[in-house]
Coordinates of N, CA and C in Angstrom, one line a residue:
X231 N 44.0 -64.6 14.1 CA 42.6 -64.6 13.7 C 41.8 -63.6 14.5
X232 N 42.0 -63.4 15.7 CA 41.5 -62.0 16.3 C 41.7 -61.0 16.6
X233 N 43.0 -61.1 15.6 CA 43.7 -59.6 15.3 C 42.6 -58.8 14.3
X234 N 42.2 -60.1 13.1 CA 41.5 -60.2 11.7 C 40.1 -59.4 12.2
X235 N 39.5 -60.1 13.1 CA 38.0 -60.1 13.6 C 38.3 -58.7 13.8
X236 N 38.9 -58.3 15.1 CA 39.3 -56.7 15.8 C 39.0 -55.2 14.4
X237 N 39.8 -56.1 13.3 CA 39.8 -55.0 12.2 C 38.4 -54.7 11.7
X238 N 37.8 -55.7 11.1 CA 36.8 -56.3 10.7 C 35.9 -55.3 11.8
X239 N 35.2 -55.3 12.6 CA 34.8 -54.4 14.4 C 34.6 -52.9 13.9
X240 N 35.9 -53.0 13.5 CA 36.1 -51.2 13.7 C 35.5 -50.3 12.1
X241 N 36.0 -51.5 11.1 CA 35.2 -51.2 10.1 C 33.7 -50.8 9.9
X242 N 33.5 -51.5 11.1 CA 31.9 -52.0 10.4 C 30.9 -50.9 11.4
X243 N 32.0 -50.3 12.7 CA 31.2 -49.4 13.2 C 31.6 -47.9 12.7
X244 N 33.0 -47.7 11.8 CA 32.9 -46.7 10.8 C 31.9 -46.5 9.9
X245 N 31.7 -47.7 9.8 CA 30.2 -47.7 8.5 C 28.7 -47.4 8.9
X246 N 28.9 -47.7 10.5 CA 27.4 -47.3 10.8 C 27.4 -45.5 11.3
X247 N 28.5 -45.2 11.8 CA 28.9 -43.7 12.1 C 28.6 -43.6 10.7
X248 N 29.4 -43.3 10.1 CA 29.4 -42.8 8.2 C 27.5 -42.4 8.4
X249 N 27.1 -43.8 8.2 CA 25.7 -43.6 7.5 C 24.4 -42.8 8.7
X250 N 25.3 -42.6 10.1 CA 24.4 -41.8 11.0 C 24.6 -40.6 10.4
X251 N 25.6 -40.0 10.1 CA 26.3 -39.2 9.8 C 25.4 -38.4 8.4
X252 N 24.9 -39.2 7.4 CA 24.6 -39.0 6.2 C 22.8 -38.8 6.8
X253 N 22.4 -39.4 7.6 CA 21.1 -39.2 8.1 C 20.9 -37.9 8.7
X254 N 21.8 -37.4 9.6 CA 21.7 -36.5 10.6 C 21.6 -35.2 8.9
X255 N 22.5 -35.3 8.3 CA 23.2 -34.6 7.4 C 21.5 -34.0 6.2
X256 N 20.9 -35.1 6.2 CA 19.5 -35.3 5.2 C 18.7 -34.9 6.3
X257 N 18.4 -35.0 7.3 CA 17.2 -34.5 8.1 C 17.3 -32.9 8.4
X258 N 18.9 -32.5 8.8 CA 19.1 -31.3 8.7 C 18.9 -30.5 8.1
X259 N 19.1 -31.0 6.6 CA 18.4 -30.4 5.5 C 17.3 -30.4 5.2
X260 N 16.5 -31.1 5.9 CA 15.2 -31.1 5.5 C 14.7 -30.5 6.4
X261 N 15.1 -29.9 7.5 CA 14.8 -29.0 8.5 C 14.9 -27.6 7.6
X262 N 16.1 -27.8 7.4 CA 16.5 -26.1 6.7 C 15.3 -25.6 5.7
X263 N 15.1 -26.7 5.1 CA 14.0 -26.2 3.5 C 12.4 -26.2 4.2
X264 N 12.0 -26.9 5.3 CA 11.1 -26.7 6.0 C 10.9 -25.4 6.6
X265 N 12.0 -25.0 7.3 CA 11.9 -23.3 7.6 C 11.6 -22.4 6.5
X266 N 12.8 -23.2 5.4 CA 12.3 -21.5 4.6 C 10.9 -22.0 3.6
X267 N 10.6 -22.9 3.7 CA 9.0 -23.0 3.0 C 8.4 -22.3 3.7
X268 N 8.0 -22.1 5.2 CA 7.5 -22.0 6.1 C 7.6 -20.4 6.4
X269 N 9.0 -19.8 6.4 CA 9.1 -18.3 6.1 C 8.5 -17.6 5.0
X270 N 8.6 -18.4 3.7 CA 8.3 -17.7 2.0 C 6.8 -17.7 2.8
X271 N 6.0 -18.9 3.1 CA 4.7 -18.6 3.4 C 4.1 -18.1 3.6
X272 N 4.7 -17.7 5.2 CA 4.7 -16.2 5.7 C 4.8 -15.0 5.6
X273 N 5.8 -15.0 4.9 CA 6.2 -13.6 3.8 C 5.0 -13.2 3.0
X274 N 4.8 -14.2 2.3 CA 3.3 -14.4 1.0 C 2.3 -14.0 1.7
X275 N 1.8 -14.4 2.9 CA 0.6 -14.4 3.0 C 0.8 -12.9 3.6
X276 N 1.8 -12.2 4.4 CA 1.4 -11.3 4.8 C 1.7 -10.2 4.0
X277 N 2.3 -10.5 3.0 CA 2.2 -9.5 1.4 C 0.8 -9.2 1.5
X278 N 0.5 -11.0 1.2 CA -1.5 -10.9 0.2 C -2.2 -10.0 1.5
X279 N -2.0 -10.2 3.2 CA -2.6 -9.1 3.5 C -2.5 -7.7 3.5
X280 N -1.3 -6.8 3.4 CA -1.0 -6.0 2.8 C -1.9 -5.5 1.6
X281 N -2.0 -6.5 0.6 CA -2.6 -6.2 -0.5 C -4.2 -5.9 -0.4
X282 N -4.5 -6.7 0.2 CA -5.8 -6.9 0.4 C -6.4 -5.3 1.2
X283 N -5.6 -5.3 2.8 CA -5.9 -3.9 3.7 C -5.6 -2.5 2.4
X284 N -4.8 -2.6 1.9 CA -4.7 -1.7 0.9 C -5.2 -1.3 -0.2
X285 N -6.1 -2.2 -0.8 CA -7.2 -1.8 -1.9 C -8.6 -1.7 -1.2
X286 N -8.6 -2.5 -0.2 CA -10.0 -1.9 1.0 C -10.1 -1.2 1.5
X287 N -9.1 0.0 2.0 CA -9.1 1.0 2.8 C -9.3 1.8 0.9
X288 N -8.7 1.7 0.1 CA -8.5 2.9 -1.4 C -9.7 2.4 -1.9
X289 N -10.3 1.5 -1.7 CA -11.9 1.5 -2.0 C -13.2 2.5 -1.2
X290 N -12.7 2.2 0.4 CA -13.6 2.8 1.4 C -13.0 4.1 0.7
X291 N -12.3 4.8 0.8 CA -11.8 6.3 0.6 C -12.1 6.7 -1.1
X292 N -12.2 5.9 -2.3 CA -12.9 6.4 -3.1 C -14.5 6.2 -3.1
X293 N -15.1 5.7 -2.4 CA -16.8 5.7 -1.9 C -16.9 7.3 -1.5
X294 N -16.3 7.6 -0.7 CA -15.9 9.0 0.2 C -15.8 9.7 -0.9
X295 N -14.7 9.9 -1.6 CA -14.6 11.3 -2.7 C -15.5 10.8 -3.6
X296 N -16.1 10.0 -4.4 CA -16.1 9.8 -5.4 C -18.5 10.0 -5.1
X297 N -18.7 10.4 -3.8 CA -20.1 10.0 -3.4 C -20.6 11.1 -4.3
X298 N -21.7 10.9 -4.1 CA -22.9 12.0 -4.2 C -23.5 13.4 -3.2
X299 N -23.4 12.3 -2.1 CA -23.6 13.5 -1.1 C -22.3 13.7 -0.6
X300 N -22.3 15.2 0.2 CA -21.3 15.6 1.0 C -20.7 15.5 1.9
X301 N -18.9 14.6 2.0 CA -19.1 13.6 2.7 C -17.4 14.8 3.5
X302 N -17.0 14.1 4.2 CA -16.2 14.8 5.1 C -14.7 15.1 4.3
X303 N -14.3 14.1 3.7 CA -13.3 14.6 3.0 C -13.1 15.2 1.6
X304 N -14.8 15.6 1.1 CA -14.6 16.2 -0.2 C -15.1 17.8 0.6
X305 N -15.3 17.7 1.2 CA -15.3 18.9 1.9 C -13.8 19.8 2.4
X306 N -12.8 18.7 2.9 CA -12.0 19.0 3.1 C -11.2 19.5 1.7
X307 N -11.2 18.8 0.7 CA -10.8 18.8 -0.9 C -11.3 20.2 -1.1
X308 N -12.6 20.5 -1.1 CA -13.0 21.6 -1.7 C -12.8 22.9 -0.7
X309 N -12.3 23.0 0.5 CA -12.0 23.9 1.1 C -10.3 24.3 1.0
X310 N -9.8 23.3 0.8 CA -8.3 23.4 0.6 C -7.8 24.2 -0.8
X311 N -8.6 23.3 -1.4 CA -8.2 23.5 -3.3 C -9.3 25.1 -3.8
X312 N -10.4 25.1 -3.3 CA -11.1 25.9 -3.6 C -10.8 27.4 -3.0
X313 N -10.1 27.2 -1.3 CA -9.9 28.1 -0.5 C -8.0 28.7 -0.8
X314 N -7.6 27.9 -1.8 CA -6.2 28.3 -1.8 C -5.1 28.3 -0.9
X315 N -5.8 27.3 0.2 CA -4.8 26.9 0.8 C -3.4 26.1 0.8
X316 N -4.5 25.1 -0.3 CA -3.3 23.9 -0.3 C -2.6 23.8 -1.8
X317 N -1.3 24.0 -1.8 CA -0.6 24.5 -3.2 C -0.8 22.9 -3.9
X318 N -0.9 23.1 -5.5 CA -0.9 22.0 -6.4 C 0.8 21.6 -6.9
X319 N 1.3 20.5 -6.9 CA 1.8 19.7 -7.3 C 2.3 19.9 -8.3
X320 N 4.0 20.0 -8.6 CA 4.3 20.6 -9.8 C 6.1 20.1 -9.2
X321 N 6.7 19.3 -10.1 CA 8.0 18.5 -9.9 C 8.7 19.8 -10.2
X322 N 9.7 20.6 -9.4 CA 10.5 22.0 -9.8 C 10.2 23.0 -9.5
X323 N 8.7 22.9 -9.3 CA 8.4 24.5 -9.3 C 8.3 25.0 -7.8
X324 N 9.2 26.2 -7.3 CA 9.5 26.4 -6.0 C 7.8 27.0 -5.5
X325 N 8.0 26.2 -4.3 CA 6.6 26.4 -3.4 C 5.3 25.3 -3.9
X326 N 5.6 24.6 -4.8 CA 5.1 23.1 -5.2 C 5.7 21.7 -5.2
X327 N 6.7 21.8 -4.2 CA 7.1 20.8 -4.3 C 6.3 19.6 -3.6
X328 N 7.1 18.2 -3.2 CA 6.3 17.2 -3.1 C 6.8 18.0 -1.3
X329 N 7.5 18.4 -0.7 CA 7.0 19.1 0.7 C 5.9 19.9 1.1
X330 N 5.3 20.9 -0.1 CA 4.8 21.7 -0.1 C 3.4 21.3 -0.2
X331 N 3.4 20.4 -1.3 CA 2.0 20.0 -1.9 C 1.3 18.4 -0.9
X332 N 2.3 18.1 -1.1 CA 2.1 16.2 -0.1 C 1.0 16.5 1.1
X333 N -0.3 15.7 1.2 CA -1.0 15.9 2.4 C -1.3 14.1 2.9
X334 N -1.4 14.1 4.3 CA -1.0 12.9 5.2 C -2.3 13.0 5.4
X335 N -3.4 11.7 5.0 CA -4.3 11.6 5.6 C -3.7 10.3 7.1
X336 N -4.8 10.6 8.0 CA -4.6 10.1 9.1 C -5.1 8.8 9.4
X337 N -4.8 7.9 10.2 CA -5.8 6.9 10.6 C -6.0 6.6 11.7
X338 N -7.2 6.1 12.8 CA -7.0 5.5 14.1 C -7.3 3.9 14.0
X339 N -6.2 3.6 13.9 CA -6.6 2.3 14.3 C -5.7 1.8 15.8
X340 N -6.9 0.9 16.2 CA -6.1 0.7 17.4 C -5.1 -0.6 17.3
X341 N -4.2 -1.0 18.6 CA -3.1 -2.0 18.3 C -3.5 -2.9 17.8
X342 N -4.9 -3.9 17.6 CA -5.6 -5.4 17.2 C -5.4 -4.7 16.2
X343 N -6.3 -4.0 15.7 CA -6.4 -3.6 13.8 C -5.2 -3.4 13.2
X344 N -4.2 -2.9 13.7 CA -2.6 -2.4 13.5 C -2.0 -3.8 13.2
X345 N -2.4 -4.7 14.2 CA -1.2 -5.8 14.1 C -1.6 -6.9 12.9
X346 N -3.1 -6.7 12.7 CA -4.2 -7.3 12.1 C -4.4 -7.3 10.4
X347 N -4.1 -5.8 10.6 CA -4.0 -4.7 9.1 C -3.3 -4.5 8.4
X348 N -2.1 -4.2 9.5 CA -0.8 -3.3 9.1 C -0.7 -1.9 9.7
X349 N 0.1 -1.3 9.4 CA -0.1 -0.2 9.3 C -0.2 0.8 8.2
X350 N -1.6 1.4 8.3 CA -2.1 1.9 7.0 C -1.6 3.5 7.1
X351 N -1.1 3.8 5.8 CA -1.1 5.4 5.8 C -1.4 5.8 4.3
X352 N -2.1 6.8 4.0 CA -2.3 7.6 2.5 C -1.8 9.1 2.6
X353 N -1.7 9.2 1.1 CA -0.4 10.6 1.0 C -1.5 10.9 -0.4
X354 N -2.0 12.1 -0.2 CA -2.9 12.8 -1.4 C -2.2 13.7 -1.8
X355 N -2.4 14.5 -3.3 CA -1.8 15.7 -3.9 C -2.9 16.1 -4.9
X356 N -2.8 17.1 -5.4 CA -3.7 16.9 -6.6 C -2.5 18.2 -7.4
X357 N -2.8 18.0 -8.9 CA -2.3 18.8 -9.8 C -3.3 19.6 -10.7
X358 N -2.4 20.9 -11.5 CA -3.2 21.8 -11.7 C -2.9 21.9 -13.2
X359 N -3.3 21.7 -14.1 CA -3.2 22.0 -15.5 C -3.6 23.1 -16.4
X360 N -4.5 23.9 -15.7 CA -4.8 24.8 -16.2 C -6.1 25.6 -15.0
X361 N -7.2 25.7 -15.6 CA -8.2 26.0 -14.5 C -8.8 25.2 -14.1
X362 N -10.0 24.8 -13.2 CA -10.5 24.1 -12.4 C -11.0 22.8 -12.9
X363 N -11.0 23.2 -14.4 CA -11.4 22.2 -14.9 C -10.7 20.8 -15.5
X364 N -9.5 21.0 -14.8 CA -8.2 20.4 -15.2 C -7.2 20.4 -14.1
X365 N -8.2 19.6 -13.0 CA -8.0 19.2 -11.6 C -7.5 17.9 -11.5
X366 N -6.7 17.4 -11.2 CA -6.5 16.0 -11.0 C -6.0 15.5 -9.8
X367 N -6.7 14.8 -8.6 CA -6.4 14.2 -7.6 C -5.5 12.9 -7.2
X368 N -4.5 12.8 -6.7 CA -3.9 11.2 -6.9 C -3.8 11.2 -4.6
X369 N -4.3 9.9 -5.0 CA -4.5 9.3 -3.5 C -4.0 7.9 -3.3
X370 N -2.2 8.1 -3.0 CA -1.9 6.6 -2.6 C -1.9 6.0 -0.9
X371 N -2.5 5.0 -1.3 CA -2.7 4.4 -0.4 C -1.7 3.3 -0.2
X372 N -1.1 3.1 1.3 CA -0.2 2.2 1.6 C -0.5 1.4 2.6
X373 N -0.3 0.2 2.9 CA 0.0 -1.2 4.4 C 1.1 -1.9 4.2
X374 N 1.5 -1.4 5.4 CA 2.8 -2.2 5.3 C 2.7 -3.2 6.7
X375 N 3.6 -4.4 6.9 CA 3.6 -5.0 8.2 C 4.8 -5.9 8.0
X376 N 5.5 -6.1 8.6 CA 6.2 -7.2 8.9 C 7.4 -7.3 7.6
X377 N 7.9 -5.7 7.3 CA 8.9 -5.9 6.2 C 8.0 -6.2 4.7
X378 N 6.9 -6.1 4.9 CA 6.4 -6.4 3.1 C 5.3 -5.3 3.4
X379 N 5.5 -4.7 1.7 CA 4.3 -3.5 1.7 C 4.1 -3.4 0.4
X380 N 3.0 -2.5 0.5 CA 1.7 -2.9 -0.6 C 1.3 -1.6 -1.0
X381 N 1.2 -1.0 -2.2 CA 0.4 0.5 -2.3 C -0.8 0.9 -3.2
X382 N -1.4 1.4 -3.3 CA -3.0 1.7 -4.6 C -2.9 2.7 -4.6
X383 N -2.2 3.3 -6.1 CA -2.2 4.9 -6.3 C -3.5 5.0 -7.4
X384 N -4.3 6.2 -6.9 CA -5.8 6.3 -7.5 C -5.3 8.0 -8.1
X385 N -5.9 7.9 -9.3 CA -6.4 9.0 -10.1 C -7.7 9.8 -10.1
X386 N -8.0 10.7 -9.4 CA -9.1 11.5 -9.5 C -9.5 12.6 -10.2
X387 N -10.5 12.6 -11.3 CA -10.2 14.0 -12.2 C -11.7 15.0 -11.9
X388 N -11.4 16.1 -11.3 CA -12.7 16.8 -10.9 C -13.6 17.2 -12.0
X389 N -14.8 17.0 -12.3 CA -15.7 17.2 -13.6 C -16.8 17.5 -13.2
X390 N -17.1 18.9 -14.1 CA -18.6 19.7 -14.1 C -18.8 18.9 -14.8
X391 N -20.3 19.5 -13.8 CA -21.5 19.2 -14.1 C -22.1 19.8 -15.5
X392 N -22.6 19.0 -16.5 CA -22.8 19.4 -17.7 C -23.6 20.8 -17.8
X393 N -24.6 20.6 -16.8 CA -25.6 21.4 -17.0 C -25.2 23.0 -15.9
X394 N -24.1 22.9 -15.8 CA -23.9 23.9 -14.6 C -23.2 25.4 -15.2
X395 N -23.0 25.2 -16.7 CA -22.9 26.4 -17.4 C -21.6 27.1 -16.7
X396 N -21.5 28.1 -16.7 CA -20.1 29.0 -16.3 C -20.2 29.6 -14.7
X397 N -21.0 28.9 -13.9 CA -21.2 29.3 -12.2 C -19.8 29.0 -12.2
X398 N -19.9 29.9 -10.7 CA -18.7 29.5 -9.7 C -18.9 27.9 -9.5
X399 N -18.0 27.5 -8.9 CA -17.8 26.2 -8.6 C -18.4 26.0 -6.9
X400 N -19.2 25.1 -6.1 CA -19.2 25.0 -5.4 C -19.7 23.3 -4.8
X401 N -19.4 23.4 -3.4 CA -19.4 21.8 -3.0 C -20.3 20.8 -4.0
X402 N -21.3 21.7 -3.8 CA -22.2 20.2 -4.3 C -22.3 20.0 -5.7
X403 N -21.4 21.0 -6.6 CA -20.6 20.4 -8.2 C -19.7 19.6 -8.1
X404 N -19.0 19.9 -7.3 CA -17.1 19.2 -6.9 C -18.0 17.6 -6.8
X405 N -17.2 17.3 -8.7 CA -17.8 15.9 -8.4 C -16.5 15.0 -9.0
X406 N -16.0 14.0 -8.3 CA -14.9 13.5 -8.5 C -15.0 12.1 -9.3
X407 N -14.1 12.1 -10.5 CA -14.2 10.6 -11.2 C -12.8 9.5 -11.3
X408 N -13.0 8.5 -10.8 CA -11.9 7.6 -11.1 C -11.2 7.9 -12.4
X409 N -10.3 8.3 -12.8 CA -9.7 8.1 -14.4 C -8.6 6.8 -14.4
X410 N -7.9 6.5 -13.3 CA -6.7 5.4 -13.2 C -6.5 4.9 -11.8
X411 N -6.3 3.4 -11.6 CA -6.2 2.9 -10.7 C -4.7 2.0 -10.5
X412 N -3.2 2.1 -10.1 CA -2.8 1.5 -10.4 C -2.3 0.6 -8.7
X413 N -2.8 -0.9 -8.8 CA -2.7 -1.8 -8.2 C -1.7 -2.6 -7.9

């Protein structure tokens, strides 16, 4: 009879191992799906900031070209493009290439805003269709941070002034209009 009992013992604390076993096994897992909920989160939200730094900075920078008054980077635009410095944008054509034509606007932001923002960089070109009047500006804007990134390529098309008849072209005509925004 306590041979019977002895067996009976050993069963019964296989059974409670077993079912520790199945616990440890379910909480584990529910560790695991907790992290990666908690990663996707993370990931997401610092997408949506990405997204966010990146159409706020390509907003601030079309206020800039797109003003009325004479503002520091359409100045730049119309001294480059107007002074023949800066070659136009043309997929093939030797001395237009995307090396040739590609311009790196700059940013200062310091380490808080960096780590805060991203890191923001824009890459402008404009293309030439014909004469001046068939100017078209593209300004993409990029943030990136943490392995996720985000970009707003803007379309700019330069358009006289109705009333400005056959003049030369100068700063305070150089008037720039959104034609495409792609988000």
């Amino acid at each position: 009879m306590k041979q019977k009992q002895k067996k009976q013992d050993g069963s019964a604390l296989i059974m409670v191992v077993c079912l520790l076993c199945v616990f440890a096994a379910l909480s584990l897992s529910m560790t695991v799906m907790a992290y990666q909920t908690l990663s996707q989160s993370q990931q997401s939200a610092t997408k949506e900031q990405c997204r966010i730094s990146a159409i706020t900075y390509s907003q601030v920078l079309e206020q800039e070209i797109t003003s009325e008054k004479t503002t520091e980077i359409k100045t730049y635009l119309y001294n480059e493009i107007h002074g023949n410095t800066w070659p136009y944008y043309s997929q093939g054509k030797s001395g237009h290439e995307k090396e040739d034509a590609y311009r790196h606007l700059t940013t200062h932001l310091d380490s808080l805003a960096t780590t805060k923002f991203g890191d923001m960089s824009s890459v402008m070109y404009w293309e030439m269709d014909g004469d001046y009047g068939e100017i078209v500006l593209v300004m993409i804007v990029a943030s990136e941070q943490h392995n996720q990134k985000y970009s707003v390529t803007t379309r700019y098309e330069l358009k006289k002034p109705e009333d400005a008849g056959d003049e030369e072209w100068n700063l305070d005509t150089w008037k720039w209009v959104v034609t495409w925004q792609g988000l």
